[in-house]
Structure formats: structure tokens, C-alpha cells
Short mmCIF file of C-alpha atoms in Angstrom, two decimals:
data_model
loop_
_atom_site.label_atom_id
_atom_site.label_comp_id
_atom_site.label_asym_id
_atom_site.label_seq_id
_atom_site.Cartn_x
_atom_site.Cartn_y
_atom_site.Cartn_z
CA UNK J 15 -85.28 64.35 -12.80
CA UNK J 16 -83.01 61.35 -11.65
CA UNK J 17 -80.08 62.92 -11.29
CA UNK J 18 -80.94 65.71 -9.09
CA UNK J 19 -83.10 63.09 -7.23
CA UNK J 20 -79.52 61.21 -6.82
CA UNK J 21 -77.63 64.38 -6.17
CA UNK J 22 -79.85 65.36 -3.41
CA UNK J 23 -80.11 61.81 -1.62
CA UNK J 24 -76.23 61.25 -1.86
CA UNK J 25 -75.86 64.51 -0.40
CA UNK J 26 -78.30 64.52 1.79
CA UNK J 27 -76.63 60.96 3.31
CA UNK J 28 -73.70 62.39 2.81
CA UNK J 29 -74.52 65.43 5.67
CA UNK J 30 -76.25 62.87 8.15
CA UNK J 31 -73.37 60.29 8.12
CA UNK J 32 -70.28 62.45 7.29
CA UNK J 33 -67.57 59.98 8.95
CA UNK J 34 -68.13 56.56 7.79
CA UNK J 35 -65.94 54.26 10.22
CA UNK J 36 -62.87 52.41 8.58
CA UNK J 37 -65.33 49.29 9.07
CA UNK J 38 -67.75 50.68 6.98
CA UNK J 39 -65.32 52.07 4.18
CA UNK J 40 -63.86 48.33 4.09
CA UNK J 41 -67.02 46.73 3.54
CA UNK J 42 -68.11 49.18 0.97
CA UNK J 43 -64.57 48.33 -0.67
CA UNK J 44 -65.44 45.21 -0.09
CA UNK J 45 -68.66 45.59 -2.11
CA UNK J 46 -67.33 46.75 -5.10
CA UNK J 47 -64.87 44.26 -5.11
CA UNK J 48 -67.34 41.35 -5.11
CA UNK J 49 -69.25 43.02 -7.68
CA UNK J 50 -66.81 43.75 -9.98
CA UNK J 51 -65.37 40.12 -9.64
CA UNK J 52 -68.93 38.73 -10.24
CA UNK J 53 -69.56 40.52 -13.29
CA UNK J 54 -66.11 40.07 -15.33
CA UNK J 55 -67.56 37.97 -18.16
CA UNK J 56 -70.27 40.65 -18.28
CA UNK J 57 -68.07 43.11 -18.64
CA UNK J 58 -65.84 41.94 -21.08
CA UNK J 59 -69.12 41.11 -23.25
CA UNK J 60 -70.87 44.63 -22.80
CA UNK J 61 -67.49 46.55 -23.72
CA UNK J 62 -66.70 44.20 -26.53
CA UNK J 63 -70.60 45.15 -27.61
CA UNK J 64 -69.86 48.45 -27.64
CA UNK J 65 -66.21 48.43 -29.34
CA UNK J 66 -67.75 46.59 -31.98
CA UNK J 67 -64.68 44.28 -31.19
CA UNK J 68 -62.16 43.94 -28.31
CA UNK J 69 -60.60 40.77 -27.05
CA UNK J 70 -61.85 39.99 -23.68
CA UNK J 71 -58.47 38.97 -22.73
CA UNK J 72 -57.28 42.46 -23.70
CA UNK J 73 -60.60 43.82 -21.13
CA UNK J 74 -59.48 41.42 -17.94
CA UNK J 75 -56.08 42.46 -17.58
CA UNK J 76 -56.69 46.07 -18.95
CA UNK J 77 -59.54 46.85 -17.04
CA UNK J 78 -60.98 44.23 -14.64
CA UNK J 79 -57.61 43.15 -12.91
CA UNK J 80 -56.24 46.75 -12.51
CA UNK J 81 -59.65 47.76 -11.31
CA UNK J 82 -59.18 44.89 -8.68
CA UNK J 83 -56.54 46.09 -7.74
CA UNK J 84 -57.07 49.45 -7.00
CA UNK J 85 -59.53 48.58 -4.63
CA UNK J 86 -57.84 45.77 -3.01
CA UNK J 87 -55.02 48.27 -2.56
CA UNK J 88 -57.29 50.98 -1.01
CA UNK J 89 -59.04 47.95 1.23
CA UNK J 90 -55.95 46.75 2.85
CA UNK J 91 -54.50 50.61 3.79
CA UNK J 92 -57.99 52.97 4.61
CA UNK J 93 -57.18 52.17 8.54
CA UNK J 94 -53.42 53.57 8.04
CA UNK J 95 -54.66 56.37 5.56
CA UNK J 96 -57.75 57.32 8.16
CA UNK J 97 -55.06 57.91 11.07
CA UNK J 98 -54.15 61.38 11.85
CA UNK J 99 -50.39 62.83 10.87
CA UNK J 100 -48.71 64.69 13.52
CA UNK J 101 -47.29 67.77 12.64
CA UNK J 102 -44.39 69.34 14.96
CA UNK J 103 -44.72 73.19 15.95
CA UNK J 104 -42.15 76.11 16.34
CA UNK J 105 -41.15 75.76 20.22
CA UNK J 106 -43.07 79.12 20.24
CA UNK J 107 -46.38 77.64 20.36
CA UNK J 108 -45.49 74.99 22.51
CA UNK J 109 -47.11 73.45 24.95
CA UNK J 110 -49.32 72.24 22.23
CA UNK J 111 -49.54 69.37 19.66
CA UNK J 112 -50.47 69.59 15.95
CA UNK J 113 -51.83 67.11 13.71
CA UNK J 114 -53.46 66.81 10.39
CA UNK J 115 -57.08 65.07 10.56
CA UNK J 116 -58.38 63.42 6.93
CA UNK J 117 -61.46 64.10 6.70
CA UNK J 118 -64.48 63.24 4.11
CA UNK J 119 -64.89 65.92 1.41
CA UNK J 120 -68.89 64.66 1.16
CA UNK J 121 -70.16 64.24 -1.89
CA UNK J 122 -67.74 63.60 -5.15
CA UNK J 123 -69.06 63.13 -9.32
CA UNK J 124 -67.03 61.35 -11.47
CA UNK J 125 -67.22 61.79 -15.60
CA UNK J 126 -66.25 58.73 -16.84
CA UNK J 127 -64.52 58.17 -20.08
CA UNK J 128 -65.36 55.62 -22.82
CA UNK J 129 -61.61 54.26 -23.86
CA UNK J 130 -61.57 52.47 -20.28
CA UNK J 131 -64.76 52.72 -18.79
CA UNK J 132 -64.47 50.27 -16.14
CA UNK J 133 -60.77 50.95 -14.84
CA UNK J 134 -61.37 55.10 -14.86
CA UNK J 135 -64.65 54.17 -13.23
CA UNK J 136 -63.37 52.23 -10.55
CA UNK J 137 -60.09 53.26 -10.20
CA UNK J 138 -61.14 57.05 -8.69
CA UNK J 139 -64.23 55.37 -6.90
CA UNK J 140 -62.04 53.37 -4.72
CA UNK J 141 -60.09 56.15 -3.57
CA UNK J 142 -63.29 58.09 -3.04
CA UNK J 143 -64.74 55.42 -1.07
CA UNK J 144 -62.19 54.55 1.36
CA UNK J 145 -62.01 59.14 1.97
CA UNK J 146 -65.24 58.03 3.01
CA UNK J 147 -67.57 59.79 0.45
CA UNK J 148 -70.72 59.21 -1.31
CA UNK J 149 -70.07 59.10 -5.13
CA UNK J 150 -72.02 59.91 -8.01
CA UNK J 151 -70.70 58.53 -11.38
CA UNK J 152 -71.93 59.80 -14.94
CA UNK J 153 -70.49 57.17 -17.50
CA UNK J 154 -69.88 57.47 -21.70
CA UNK J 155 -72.96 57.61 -23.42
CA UNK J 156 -70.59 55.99 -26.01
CA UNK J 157 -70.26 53.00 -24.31
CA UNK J 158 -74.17 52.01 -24.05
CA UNK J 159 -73.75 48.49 -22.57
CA UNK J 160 -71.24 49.18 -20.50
CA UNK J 161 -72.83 52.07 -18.94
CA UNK J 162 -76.00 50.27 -18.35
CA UNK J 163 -74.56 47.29 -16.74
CA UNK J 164 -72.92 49.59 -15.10
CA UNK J 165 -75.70 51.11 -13.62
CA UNK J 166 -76.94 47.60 -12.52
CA UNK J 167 -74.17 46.32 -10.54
CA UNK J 168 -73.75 49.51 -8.40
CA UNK J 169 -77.38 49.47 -7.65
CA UNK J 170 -77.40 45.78 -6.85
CA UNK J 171 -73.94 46.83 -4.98
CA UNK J 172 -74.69 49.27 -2.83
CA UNK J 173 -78.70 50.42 -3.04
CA UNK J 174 -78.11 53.71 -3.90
CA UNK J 175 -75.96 55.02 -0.71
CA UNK J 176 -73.06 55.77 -1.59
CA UNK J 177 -72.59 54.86 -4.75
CA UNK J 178 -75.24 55.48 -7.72
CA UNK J 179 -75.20 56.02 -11.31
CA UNK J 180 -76.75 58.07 -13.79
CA UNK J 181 -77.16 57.76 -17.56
CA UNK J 182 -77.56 60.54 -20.27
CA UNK J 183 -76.19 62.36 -23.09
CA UNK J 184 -73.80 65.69 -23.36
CA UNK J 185 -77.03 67.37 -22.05
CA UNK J 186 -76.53 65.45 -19.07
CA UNK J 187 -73.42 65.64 -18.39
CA UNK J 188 -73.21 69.21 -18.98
CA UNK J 189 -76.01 69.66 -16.02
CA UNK J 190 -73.71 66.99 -14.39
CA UNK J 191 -71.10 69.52 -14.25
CA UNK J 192 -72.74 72.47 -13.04
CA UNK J 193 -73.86 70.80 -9.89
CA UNK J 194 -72.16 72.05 -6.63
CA UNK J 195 -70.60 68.90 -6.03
CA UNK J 196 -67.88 68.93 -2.93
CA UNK J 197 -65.03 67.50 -5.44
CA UNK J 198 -65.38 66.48 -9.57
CA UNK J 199 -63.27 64.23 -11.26
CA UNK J 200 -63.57 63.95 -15.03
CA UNK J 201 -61.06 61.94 -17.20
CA UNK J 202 -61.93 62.64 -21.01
CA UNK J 203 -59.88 65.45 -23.49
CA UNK J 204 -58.25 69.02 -22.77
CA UNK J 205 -61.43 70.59 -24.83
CA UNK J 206 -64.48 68.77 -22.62
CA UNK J 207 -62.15 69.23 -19.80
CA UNK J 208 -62.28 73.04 -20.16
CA UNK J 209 -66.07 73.21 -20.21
CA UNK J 210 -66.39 71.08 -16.89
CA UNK J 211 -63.93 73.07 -15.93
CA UNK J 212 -65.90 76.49 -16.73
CA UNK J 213 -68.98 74.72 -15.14
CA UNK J 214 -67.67 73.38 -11.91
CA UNK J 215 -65.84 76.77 -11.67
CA UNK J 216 -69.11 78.31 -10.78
CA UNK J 217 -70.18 76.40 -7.99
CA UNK J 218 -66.53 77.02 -6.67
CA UNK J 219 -66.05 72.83 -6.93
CA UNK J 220 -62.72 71.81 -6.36
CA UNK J 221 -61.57 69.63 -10.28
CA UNK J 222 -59.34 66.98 -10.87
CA UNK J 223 -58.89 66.84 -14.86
CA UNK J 224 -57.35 63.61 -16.30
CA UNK J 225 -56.99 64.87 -19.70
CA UNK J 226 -54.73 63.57 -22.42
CA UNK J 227 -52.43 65.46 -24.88
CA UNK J 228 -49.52 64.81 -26.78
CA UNK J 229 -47.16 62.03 -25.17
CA UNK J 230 -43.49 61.90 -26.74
CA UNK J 231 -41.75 58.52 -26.93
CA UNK J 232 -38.03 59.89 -26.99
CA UNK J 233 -35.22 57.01 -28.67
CA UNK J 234 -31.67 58.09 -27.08
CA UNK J 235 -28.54 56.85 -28.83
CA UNK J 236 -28.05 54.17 -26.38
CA UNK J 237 -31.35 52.62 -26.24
CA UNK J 238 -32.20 48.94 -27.46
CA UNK J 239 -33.88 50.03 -30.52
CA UNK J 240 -36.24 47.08 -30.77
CA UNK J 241 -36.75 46.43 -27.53
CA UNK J 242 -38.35 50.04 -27.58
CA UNK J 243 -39.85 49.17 -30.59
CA UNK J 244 -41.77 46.42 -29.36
CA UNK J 245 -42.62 48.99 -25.84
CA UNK J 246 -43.76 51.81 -28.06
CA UNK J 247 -45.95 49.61 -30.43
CA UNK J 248 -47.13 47.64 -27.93
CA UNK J 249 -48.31 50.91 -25.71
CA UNK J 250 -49.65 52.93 -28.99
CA UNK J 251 -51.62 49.82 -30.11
CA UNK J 252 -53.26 48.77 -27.31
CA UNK J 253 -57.24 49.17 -27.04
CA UNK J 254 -56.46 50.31 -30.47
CA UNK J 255 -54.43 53.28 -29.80
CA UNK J 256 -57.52 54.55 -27.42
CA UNK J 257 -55.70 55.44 -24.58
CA UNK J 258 -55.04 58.71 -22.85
CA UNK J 259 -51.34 57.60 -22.24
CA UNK J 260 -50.54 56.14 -25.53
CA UNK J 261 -47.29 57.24 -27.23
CA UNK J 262 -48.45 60.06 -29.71
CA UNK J 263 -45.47 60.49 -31.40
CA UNK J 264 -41.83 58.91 -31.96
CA UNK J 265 -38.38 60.88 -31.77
CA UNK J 266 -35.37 59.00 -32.40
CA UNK J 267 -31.47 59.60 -34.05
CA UNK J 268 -31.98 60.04 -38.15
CA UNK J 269 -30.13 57.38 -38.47
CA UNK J 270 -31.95 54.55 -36.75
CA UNK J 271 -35.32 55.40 -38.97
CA UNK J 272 -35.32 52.38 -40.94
CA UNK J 273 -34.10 49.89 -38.49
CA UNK J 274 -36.97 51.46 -36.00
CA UNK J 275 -39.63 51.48 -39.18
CA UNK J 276 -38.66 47.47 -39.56
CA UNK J 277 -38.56 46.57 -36.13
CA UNK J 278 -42.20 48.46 -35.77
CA UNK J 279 -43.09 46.48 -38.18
CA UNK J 280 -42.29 43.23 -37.05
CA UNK J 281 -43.86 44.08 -33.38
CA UNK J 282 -47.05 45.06 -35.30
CA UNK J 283 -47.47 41.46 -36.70
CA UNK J 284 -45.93 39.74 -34.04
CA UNK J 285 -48.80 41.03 -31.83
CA UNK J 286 -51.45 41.45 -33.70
CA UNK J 287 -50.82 38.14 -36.32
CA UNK J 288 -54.63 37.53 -36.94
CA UNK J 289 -56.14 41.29 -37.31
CA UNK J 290 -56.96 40.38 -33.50
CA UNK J 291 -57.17 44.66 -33.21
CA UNK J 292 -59.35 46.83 -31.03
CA UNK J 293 -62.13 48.57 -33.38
CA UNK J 294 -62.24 52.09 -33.68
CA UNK J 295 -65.58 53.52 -31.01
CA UNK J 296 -67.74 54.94 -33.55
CA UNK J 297 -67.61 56.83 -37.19
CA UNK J 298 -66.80 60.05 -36.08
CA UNK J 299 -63.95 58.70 -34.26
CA UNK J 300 -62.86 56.44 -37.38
CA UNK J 301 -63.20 59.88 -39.68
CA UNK J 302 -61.31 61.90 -37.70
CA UNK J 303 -58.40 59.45 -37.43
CA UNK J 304 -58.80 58.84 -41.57
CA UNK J 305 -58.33 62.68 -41.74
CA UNK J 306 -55.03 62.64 -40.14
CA UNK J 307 -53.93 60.36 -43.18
CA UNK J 308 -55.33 62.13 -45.62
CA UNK J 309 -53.86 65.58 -44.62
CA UNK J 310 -50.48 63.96 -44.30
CA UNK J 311 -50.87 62.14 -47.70
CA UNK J 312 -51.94 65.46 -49.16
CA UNK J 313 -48.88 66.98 -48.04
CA UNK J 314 -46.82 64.36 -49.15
CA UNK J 315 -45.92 62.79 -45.79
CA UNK J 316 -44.42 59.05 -46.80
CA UNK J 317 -46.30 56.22 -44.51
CA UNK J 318 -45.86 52.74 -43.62
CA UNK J 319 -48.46 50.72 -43.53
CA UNK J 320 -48.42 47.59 -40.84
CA UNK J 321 -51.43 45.79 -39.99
CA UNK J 322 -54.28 47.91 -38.96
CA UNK J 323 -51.62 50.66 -38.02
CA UNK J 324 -49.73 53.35 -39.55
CA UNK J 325 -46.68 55.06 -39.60
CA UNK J 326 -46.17 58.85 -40.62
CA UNK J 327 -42.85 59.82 -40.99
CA UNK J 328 -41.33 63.00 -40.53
CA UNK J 329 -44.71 65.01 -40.84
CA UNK J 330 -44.64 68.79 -40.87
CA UNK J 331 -45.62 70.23 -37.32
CA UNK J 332 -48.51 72.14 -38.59
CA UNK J 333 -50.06 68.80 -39.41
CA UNK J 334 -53.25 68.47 -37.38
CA UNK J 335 -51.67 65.08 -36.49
CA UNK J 336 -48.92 66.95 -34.99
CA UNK J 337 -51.13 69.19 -32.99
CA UNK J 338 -54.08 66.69 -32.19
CA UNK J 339 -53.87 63.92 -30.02
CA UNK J 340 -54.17 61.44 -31.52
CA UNK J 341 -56.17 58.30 -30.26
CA UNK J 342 -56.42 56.11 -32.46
CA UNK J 343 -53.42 53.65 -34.42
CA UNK J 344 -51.95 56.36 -36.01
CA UNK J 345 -47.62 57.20 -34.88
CA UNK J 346 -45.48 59.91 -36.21
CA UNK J 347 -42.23 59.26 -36.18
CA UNK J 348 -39.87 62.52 -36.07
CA UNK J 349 -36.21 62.05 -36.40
CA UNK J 350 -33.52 64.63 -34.49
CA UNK J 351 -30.13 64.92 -35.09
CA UNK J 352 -28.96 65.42 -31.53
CA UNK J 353 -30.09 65.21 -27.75
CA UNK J 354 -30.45 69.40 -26.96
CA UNK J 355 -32.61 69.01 -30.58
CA UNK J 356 -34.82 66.53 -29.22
CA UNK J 357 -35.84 68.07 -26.16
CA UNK J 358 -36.34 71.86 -27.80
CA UNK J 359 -39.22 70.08 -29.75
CA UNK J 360 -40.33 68.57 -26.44
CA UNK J 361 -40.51 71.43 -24.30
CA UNK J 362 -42.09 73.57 -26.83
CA UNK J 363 -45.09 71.95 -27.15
CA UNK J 364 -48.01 71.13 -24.31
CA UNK J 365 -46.84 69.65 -21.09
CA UNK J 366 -47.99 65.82 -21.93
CA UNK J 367 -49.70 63.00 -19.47
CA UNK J 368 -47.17 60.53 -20.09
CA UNK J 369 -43.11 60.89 -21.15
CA UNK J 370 -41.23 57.42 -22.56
CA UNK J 371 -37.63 57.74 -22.30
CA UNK J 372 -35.76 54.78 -23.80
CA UNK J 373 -31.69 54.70 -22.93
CA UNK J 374 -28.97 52.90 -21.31
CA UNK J 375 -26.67 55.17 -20.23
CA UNK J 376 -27.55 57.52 -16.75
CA UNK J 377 -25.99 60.83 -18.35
CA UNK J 378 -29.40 61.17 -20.86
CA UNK J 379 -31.78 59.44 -18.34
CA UNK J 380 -30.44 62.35 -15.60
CA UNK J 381 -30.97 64.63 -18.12
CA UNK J 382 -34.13 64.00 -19.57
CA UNK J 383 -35.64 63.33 -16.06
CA UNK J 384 -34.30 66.96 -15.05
CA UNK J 385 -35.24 68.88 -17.94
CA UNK J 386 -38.23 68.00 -18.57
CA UNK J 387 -41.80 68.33 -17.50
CA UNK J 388 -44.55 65.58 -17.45
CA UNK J 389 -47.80 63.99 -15.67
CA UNK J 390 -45.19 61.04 -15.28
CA UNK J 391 -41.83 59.43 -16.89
CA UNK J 392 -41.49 55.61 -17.78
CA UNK J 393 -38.26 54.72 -18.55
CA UNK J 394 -37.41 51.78 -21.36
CA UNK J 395 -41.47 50.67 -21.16
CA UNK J 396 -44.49 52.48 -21.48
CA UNK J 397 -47.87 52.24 -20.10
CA UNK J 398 -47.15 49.90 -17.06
CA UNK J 399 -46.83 52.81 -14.80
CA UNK J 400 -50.66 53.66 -14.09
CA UNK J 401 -50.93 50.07 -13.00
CA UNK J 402 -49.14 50.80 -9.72
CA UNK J 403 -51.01 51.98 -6.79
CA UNK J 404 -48.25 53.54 -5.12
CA UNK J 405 -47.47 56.36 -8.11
CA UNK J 406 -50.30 58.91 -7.87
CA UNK J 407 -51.43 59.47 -11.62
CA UNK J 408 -52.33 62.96 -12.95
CA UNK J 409 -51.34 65.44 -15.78
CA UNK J 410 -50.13 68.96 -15.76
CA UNK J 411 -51.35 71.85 -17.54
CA UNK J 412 -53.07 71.29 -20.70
CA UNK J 413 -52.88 67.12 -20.02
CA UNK J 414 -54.56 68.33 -16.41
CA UNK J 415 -54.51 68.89 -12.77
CA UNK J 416 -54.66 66.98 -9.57
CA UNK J 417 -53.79 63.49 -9.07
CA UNK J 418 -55.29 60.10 -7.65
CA UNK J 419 -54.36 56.53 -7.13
CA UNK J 420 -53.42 55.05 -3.83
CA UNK J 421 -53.00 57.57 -0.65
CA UNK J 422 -52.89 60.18 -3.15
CA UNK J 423 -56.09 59.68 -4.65
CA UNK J 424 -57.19 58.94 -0.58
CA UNK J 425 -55.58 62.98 -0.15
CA UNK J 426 -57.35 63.98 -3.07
CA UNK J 427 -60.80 63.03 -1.79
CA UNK J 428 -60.09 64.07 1.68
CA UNK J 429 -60.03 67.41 3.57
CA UNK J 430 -56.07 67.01 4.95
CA UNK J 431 -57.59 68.99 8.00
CA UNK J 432 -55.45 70.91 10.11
CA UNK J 433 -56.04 70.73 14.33
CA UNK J 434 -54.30 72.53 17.26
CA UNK J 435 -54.92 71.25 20.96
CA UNK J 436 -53.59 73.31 23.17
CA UNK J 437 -53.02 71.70 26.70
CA UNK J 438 -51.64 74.58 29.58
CA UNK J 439 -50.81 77.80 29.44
CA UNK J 440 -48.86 79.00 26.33
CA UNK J 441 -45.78 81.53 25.46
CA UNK J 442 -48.22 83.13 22.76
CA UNK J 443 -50.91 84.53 25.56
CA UNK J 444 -47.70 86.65 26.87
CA UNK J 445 -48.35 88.80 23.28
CA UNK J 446 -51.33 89.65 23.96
CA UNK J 447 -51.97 93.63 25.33
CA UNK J 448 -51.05 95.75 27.27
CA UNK J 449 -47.42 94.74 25.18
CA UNK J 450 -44.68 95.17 27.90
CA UNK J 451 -41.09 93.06 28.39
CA UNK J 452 -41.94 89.45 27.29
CA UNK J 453 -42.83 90.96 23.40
CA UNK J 454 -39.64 92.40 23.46
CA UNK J 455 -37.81 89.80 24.71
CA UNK J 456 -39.52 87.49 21.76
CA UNK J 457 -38.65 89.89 19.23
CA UNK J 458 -35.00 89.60 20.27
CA UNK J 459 -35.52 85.81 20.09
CA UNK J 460 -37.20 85.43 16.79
CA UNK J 461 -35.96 88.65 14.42
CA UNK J 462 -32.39 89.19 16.09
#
């Protein structure tokens, strides 16, 4: 079968050659950058194919130029990020030095999602590449074209050492899973998460989960309501409201509802003027978004429609739009009646990927920033943060675990290992038996 024929020759390199040189790490770097760069207007095409419909220039900056990026980024600092890190030690153990030595984990999988498949493709595999791994990626089956161009430009890339590709269904990806990779990354939702989760567990494979959950978008008093407005409907419509960090639901004072609900409004069509919208994946996607209306409508939830977008406002929590997230151009808007209200309703619920804060004044962004729990706060925008390769990106709890981008993701595929050189004669061999004066003496020194 091709992927254990993959599996075994990636980890089979992966054993002879364990330490690439930084030279080699910057040309594979350099690789994918070339390819990537040669094969924009393909990928724009393939992932427009597969959206049924998705502006290209929507797919450069949203995918292709943050993927460039990342690796760029990792490019210019694997030499810095390769070096060891001295560690000082307790004058006890002295005369010795300590350091910490990064070293290759071997080989790592990465799951791929189908909402961004290049930039959650590429983004991980850069950081994986310059920790000096081999790197086996399973795509979206959802994304056909993508995934099988995909597949082409890493082979033409890189020959099959160290980067390769495989393509399959849930079957495959299950199997994917269970194999005793040295690290797994998967980006997709809490419930698939689990289940790799389950799977890797048995191998004892160290997981980094990029999940997704329930992102609030919290309106303070002294916020610019339509500048965050035009943030929140700008970050919740993007790709179509398929994106793991989208704003999933809207708190702001009762009485800014309508202003917000017009202003909304007016972003929508300002934005979007033609229709110019991301399509929905598939069916099942499109149904299970339509069900979120109809259970609200059911209940007699009042919405606003704008564009290709809606607005539910007020719904009950034990909507499944309340619960679910959402993914698709669907925003709840809750209204509170004061600050300690607000964040009750947030720190009840799932710890989310994303928090958007929107305020002026320091007193609520102190506060919200130290009560509150998150995979990462944006403050008066939203979205912009994952394009930075200097903030590591990563959930907690049910939105995840573990975090990459930058040096971080460089940590994450690394072993951060530890190494002790002792150079003469140390205080600790006076310990050793027959115990007589000097163990007392230390005793004194160290307890009191």
C-alpha cells in the first residue's frame, strides 16, 4: 500500500540521516518556496475548482502569501534556531556547563484541513522542515484538486525525501493516524480531533490538535462600534465563514443592537457588492449550516438577512447554533447588559481558538486579557494574528493542544534536548559513599 511504502522510506531516511545540516534544511526551505511560488495560478485554480467558487485574489493573500511567508521566515532563522541554549547550573554541580541541544524528532504526519489547504499545509511543514524532519502530509479528500496538485508539486519538489504525500479517504486517514509516527499534527474539528487523538494515543505519538470551537467577538462600551463591525464581518465572512478562527458569535451592550445590526449590514455589502462570496464546500456542509436557520426560525429567533450572510439575534443557548461551531456565514449576536455578564457567558462555555476584544479604554482590555482564557486574543481586529510568524498559534482544551509557527513551531518539531559536560572533578562525587563530613557540611549549605 502507498502509504506504508511512504511511511517506511521517510522513516527509514529519516534513521540514516537524522541531522540534516542548516545547509540542507535551507535548501529544502528553499524548495518549497520555489514550488509554491511556481504554482500560485495553479493553486488558486485547483482550490477555486474545488470551492465551486473562491476569488483567487481572496486564495493569494489568504493562502499563497502567508504560506510564503512562513517559510521565508523559517529560511532566514533555522541557523539561529539550530544553535544550542545554554542553561546555567546550581553552583553545586559546578564545574560543569549545561545546554539545551534541538534536535530532529524524525519522522512527523500532518492531517491537513480543507478550509485552507495550502496555508495549514505549508505553514506546519516549514517548521517541520527547518527541525530537520522528514514529513508525511495526508490532505482533504474534500479538496480533490487541490490535493492532487498537491501531490505533484512535492514530488516534483523534493522526490520523495523528505517530503511526500498521500491521497485517500477517512479510511485513510484513519490508518494515517494509527501509524507510530515520531510527532502528528492534525488541524480539522474537536470531534475528528478526538479520534486521531485516540489513534495516535496508541502508538504513544506525541499530537498537536489545531481544532476550532466557539470564538466570542466581545463589543465593550467604549469600542468603535463600526469599526468592529466592519473587523467582525470582515473575519466571519471570509472564505465564506470557513475558517477555524472566525468569530462564532457576537456579544455587545443591548443597547448598541441596532446600530451594530446596520453597520453589519453595510460592511456586508460594502465587501461583498457583487455576490463575489466564497461557496459553501459541499451539500452536507451547506445542510448543516441551513439547519442552524431553520432550528432558530423554528424557535422564533428574529434574523437579518445581508447578502449571502445572516444574522441571528439573541438565540437561546440550547440552539445547536449556540453549541456548534459554526463554519459557515452564519453570526449570533447576543446582547449583555454589563461587563461581569459578558464574561460569565464566556467562561462558561469551551475554551475557544481565537478571543476578539474590541475597546478603547485599558481598564476592560486589562480585564478581559486577565480573566480570560484563549488559544490567542486580538484586540480591535480579528484574524490578522495567525499571519505573524513570531506569535506561536495553538488552541487550548477543547479548541486543542500544542502550538506552531515560527521558533515555536521549530520547538514543537524538535527534541529541546538536555546535555551536561562535565569538565574536572566535581562537588557532587564528594556524596558519594562511605558518607562522612563533606555530606554534612552540604546539608548545612543547602537545607539550613
Amino acid at each position: 500500500m502507498l502509504l506504508e511504502e511512504r511511511f517506511r522510506a521517510l522513516r527509514e531516511a529519516s534513521r540514516r540521516a537524522p541531522y540534516p545540516t542548516a545547509s540542507e534544511r535551507r535548501q529544502n526551505l528553499k524548495k518549497l518556496d520555489r514550488i509554491v511560488a511556481a504554482n500560485q495560478e495553479a493553486v488558486a485554480k485547483a482550490i477555486d475548482q474545488d470551492f465551486g467558487g473562491r476569488h483567487k485574489e481572496e486564495i493569494l493573500f489568504s493562502e499563497v502569501y502567508v504560506s510564503l511567508n512562513a517559510v521565508r521566515h523559517a529560511r532566514k532563522n533555522v541557523s539561529e534556531w539550530m544553535g544550542e541554549r545554554p542553561r546555567l547550573l546550581d553552583w553545586p554541580l559546578w564545574p560543569a556547563r549545561a545546554s539545551l541541544m534541538p534536535q530532529p524528532l524524525g519522522l512527523v504526519g500532518i492531517i491537513a484541513p480543507w478550509n485552507y489547504p495550502l496555508f495549514l499545509t505549508i505553514a506546519p511543514l516549514a517548521g517541520a522542515l527547518a527541525a530537520g524532519n522528514r514529513v508525511l502530509i495526508k490532505p482533504s479528500e474534500y479538496t480533490p484538486a487541490f490535493s492532487e496538485l498537491l501531490e505533484r508539486m512535492m514530488d516534483e519538489a523534493f522526490g520523495g525525501d523528505p517530503v511526500a504525500v498521500v491521497l485517500g479517504g477517512p479510511e485513510i486517514g484513519r490508518t494515517f493516524a494509527e501509524l507510530p509516527f515520531d510527532h502528528l499534527l492534525f488541524t480539522g474539528s474537536t470531534a475528528v480531533g478526538r479520534d486521531v487523538m485516540r489513534a495516535a494515543a496508541a502508538n504513544l505519538t506525541p499530537v498537536t490538535l489545531e481544532l476550532g470551537g466557539k470564538s466570542p467577538a466581545l463589543i465593550c462600551e467604549s469600542a468603535n462600534l463600526s469599526r468592529a463591525a466592519e473587523d467582525i464581518i470582515y473575519g466571519k465572512l471570509l472564505n465564506g465563514g470557513q475558517t477555524c478562527i472566525a468569530p462564532d458569535y457576537v456579544l455587545l451592550p443591548a443597547a448598541k443592537l441596532e446600530q451594530f445590526i446596520a453597520a453589519a449590514q453595510s460592511a456586508i455589502h460594502r465587501y461583498w457588492p457583487d455576490g463575489d462570496f466564497t461557496s459553501i464546500i459541499n451539500e452536507k456542509h451547506r445542510a448543516r449550516i441551513q439547519s442552524y436557520i431553520d432550528e432558530a426560525a423554528a424557535r422564533g429567533v428574529k434574523s437579518v438577512a445581508a447578502g449571502r450572510a445572516v444574522l441571528l439575534i439573541d438565540p437561546p443557548d440550547d440552539l445547536a447554533v449556540m453549541r456548534d461551531e459554526i463554519f459557515g456565514p452564519v453570526l449570533p449576536v447576543k446582547t449583555y447588559s454589563g461587563l461581569d455578564e459578558a464574561l460569565s457567558f464566556i467562561n462558561s462555555r469551551d475554551r475557544p481558538l481565537a478571543f476578539y476584544l474590541f475597546a478603547k479604554d485599558s481598564a476592560s482590555i486589562d480585564r478581559v486579557t486577565r480573566e480570560t482564557v484563549s488559544g490567542a486574543l486580538c484586540i480591535n481586529d480579528t484574524l490578522v494574528h495567525i499571519a505573524s510568524e513570531e506569535l506561536p498559534f495553538g488552541g487550548i482544551g477543547a479548541s486543542g493542544m500544542g502550538q506552531y509557527h515560527g521558533r515555536e513551531g521549530f520547538d514543537t518539531f524538535s527534541k529541546l534536548k538536555p546535555v551536561f559536560r562535565r569538565y574536572a572533578f566535581g562537588l557532587g562525587r564528594s556524596l558519594r559513599p562511605p558518607y562522612g563530613k563533606m555530606h554534612e557540611l552540604l546539608r548545612k549549605v543547602l537545607i539550613g
